[in-house]
Tab-separated table of C-alpha atoms in Angstrom:
chain	number	residue	atom	x	y	z
A	1	ALA	CA	-0.072	0.125	0.211
A	2	ASP	CA	2.662	2.336	0.893
A	3	GLY	CA	4.512	1.632	-2.526
A	4	LYS	CA	1.041	2.449	-4.478
A	5	HIS	CA	0.882	5.724	-2.370
A	6	LEU	CA	3.965	6.555	-3.197
A	7	MET	CA	3.566	6.098	-6.936
A	8	THR	CA	0.458	8.148	-6.713
A	9	ASP	CA	2.373	10.574	-5.377
A	10	VAL	CA	4.802	10.893	-8.006
A	11	VAL	CA	2.271	10.793	-10.871
A	12	THR	CA	0.807	13.652	-9.464
A	13	SER	CA	4.080	15.301	-9.334
A	14	VAL	CA	4.861	14.818	-12.604
A	15	GLY	CA	1.489	15.619	-14.125
A	16	VAL	CA	1.618	19.084	-12.187
A	17	ILE	CA	5.166	19.314	-13.908
A	18	VAL	CA	3.875	18.221	-17.347
A	19	GLY	CA	0.799	20.421	-16.816
A	20	VAL	CA	2.866	23.841	-15.610
A	21	ALA	CA	5.324	22.981	-18.774
A	22	LEU	CA	2.844	22.525	-21.368
A	23	VAL	CA	0.928	25.696	-20.568
A	24	ALA	CA	4.306	27.346	-20.639
A	25	LEU	CA	5.310	25.947	-23.974
A	26	THR	CA	1.810	26.125	-25.705
A	27	GLY	CA	0.271	28.939	-24.056
A	28	TRP	CA	-3.191	27.152	-24.049
A	29	TYR	CA	-4.418	27.294	-20.536
A	30	ARG	CA	-6.912	24.538	-20.615
A	31	LEU	CA	-4.071	21.688	-21.090
A	32	ASP	CA	-3.630	22.118	-16.813
A	33	ALA	CA	-7.011	21.814	-16.423
A	34	VAL	CA	-6.779	18.312	-18.931
A	35	VAL	CA	-4.072	17.232	-17.290
A	36	ALA	CA	-5.144	17.929	-13.342
A	37	PHE	CA	-8.332	15.913	-14.688
A	38	ALA	CA	-5.989	12.573	-15.490
A	39	VAL	CA	-4.264	13.486	-12.407
A	40	GLY	CA	-7.290	13.445	-10.400
A	41	ILE	CA	-8.572	10.242	-12.019
A	42	ASN	CA	-5.401	8.467	-11.182
A	43	ILE	CA	-5.671	9.334	-7.452
A	44	ILE	CA	-9.223	8.291	-7.201
A	45	VAL	CA	-8.343	4.851	-8.871
A	46	THR	CA	-6.018	4.250	-6.784
A	47	GLY	CA	-7.817	5.167	-3.956
A	48	ILE	CA	-10.158	2.642	-4.593
A	49	ARG	CA	-7.713	-0.139	-5.511
A	50	LEU	CA	-6.083	0.328	-2.075
A	51	MET	CA	-9.403	0.387	-0.255
A	52	ILE	CA	-10.265	-3.105	-1.706
A	53	GLU	CA	-6.971	-4.147	-1.020
A	54	SER	CA	-7.503	-3.109	2.801
A	55	VAL	CA	-11.030	-4.359	2.670
A	56	HIS	CA	-9.985	-8.045	1.484
A	57	GLY	CA	-7.192	-8.238	3.865
A	58	LEU	CA	-9.637	-7.470	6.980
A	59	MET	CA	-11.978	-10.046	5.620
A	60	ASP	CA	-11.854	-14.052	5.527
A	61	ARG	CA	-12.141	-15.592	2.157
A	62	THR	CA	-11.732	-19.143	1.126
A	63	LEU	CA	-8.278	-20.003	-0.341
A	64	SER	CA	-7.854	-20.359	-4.054
A	65	GLU	CA	-9.645	-23.090	-6.212
A	66	ASP	CA	-6.146	-24.686	-7.076
A	67	GLU	CA	-5.124	-24.249	-3.532
A	68	ASN	CA	-8.395	-26.348	-2.111
A	69	ARG	CA	-8.011	-28.800	-4.988
A	70	ARG	CA	-4.064	-29.471	-4.162
A	71	ILE	CA	-4.945	-29.603	-0.481
A	72	ALA	CA	-8.202	-32.237	-1.146
A	73	GLN	CA	-5.335	-34.168	-3.406
A	74	VAL	CA	-3.468	-34.720	-0.218
A	75	VAL	CA	-5.959	-35.438	2.199
A	76	ALA	CA	-7.406	-38.004	-0.277
A	77	GLY	CA	-3.583	-40.033	-0.053
A	78	PHE	CA	-5.180	-40.854	3.398
A	79	THR	CA	-9.144	-42.383	2.526
A	80	GLY	CA	-9.589	-45.539	1.647
A	81	PRO	CA	-11.835	-48.682	2.861
A	82	GLU	CA	-11.659	-47.412	6.546
A	83	VAL	CA	-10.831	-44.131	6.377
A	84	ALA	CA	-12.994	-41.157	5.194
A	85	VAL	CA	-12.423	-37.303	5.073
A	86	HIS	CA	-15.278	-34.745	4.972
A	87	ALA	CA	-16.363	-31.208	5.601
A	88	LEU	CA	-12.905	-29.795	4.321
A	89	ARG	CA	-13.070	-26.138	4.951
A	90	THR	CA	-10.047	-23.549	3.978
A	91	ARG	CA	-9.979	-19.870	4.684
A	92	GLN	CA	-7.147	-17.384	4.474
A	93	SER	CA	-7.080	-14.316	7.032
A	94	GLY	CA	-4.949	-11.964	6.144
A	95	HIS	CA	-1.375	-13.811	5.631
A	96	LEU	CA	-2.592	-16.922	7.454
A	97	GLN	CA	-4.577	-19.903	6.309
A	98	PHE	CA	-6.525	-22.639	7.796
A	99	ALA	CA	-8.277	-25.940	7.203
A	100	THR	CA	-10.619	-27.846	8.972
A	101	MET	CA	-11.849	-31.439	8.066
A	102	HIS	CA	-13.537	-34.484	9.700
A	103	VAL	CA	-11.511	-37.516	9.732
A	104	LEU	CA	-13.894	-40.683	9.864
A	105	VAL	CA	-12.366	-43.731	11.015
A	106	PRO	CA	-14.078	-47.299	12.644
A	107	GLY	CA	-15.433	-46.914	16.017
A	108	ASP	CA	-13.178	-49.759	17.109
A	109	TRP	CA	-10.052	-47.986	16.296
A	110	SER	CA	-7.922	-46.930	19.612
A	111	VAL	CA	-7.659	-43.403	20.190
A	112	THR	CA	-3.862	-43.817	19.750
A	113	ARG	CA	-4.672	-45.206	16.282
A	114	GLY	CA	-7.015	-42.640	15.299
A	115	HIS	CA	-4.613	-39.975	16.680
A	116	ASP	CA	-1.778	-40.875	14.788
A	117	LEU	CA	-3.693	-41.095	11.647
A	118	VAL	CA	-4.575	-37.248	11.856
A	119	GLU	CA	-1.291	-36.368	13.010
A	120	GLU	CA	0.224	-37.736	9.681
A	121	ILE	CA	-2.780	-35.841	7.794
A	122	GLU	CA	-1.538	-32.776	9.257
A	123	GLN	CA	1.896	-33.115	9.052
A	124	ALA	CA	1.760	-33.900	5.380
A	125	LEU	CA	-0.651	-30.934	4.650
A	126	VAL	CA	1.920	-28.513	6.552
A	127	GLU	CA	4.585	-30.020	4.223
A	128	SER	CA	3.188	-29.164	1.324
A	129	PHE	CA	1.679	-25.656	2.634
A	130	PRO	CA	4.129	-24.285	5.173
A	131	THR	CA	1.911	-22.018	6.672
A	132	LEU	CA	-1.599	-23.811	6.857
A	133	GLN	CA	-2.880	-24.197	9.945
A	134	VAL	CA	-4.783	-27.334	10.226
A	135	THR	CA	-7.671	-28.688	12.851
A	136	THR	CA	-8.889	-32.242	12.500
A	137	HIS	CA	-11.940	-33.470	13.937
A	138	LEU	CA	-11.713	-37.628	14.507
A	139	GLU	CA	-15.111	-39.222	14.376
A	140	PRO	CA	-16.503	-42.638	14.449
A	141	ARG	CA	-17.435	-43.748	10.936
A	142	GLU	CA	-20.836	-45.664	12.221
A	143	ASP	CA	-22.383	-42.495	14.275
A	144	PRO	CA	-25.174	-40.987	12.182
A	145	ARG	CA	-24.124	-37.840	13.950
A	146	ALA	CA	-20.860	-37.744	12.055
A	147	TYR	CA	-22.865	-36.654	8.486
A	148	GLU	CA	-24.805	-33.686	9.968
A	149	GLY	CA	-23.880	-30.317	8.928
A	150	ILE	CA	-20.787	-31.291	6.674
A	151	GLU	CA	-21.842	-29.302	3.646
A	152	ALA	CA	-18.383	-29.303	2.634
A	153	ALA	CA	-16.931	-26.330	0.704
A	154	VAL	CA	-13.887	-28.311	-0.932
A	155	PRO	CA	-14.668	-31.974	-1.931
A	156	ILE	CA	-12.268	-34.599	-1.624
A	157	PRO	CA	-11.475	-36.784	-4.597
A	158	ASP	CA	-12.522	-40.235	-4.417
A	159	GLU	CA	-10.051	-42.901	-5.226
A	160	THR	CA	-11.441	-43.614	-8.379
A	161	ASP	CA	-11.750	-39.797	-9.703
A	162	PRO	CA	-8.831	-39.085	-12.049
A	163	PRO	CA	-6.166	-36.823	-10.252
A	164	THR	CA	-6.034	-33.517	-12.427
A	165	THR	CA	-2.895	-30.856	-12.641
């Protein structure tokens, strides 16, 4: 933002100098108004862009489609006959990135076995996305409550889906 503000100042200063020089060289005083108008438009456009960037920095938003696809592909590498993942959601807040998901495992798995799996998933994601903060929620596959409210922003590819690049 500071660099864009500085460039606006430079363009404004150059515009003023060009306007004065053109009037001095041509004697046509309306050139000053034309140059001033152009400089004013540049200031307005730059101001709007800076405001939009500032608002985006304050608002959370989902990660890019490409990042979501890559995250889903990493997660899909851990799914299989016993393990499923759903409710994968991603967001970016400023420079921080977040992913949350539900990992479903057989109910007869030990807590340690389930924990080891989610640690592996989280580690694989952080290796691919160093700034990503991952939160997993471990659930038994057999529990119907595990399937409530799972509107996923990011679908997990099935093992039968061909990988996309």
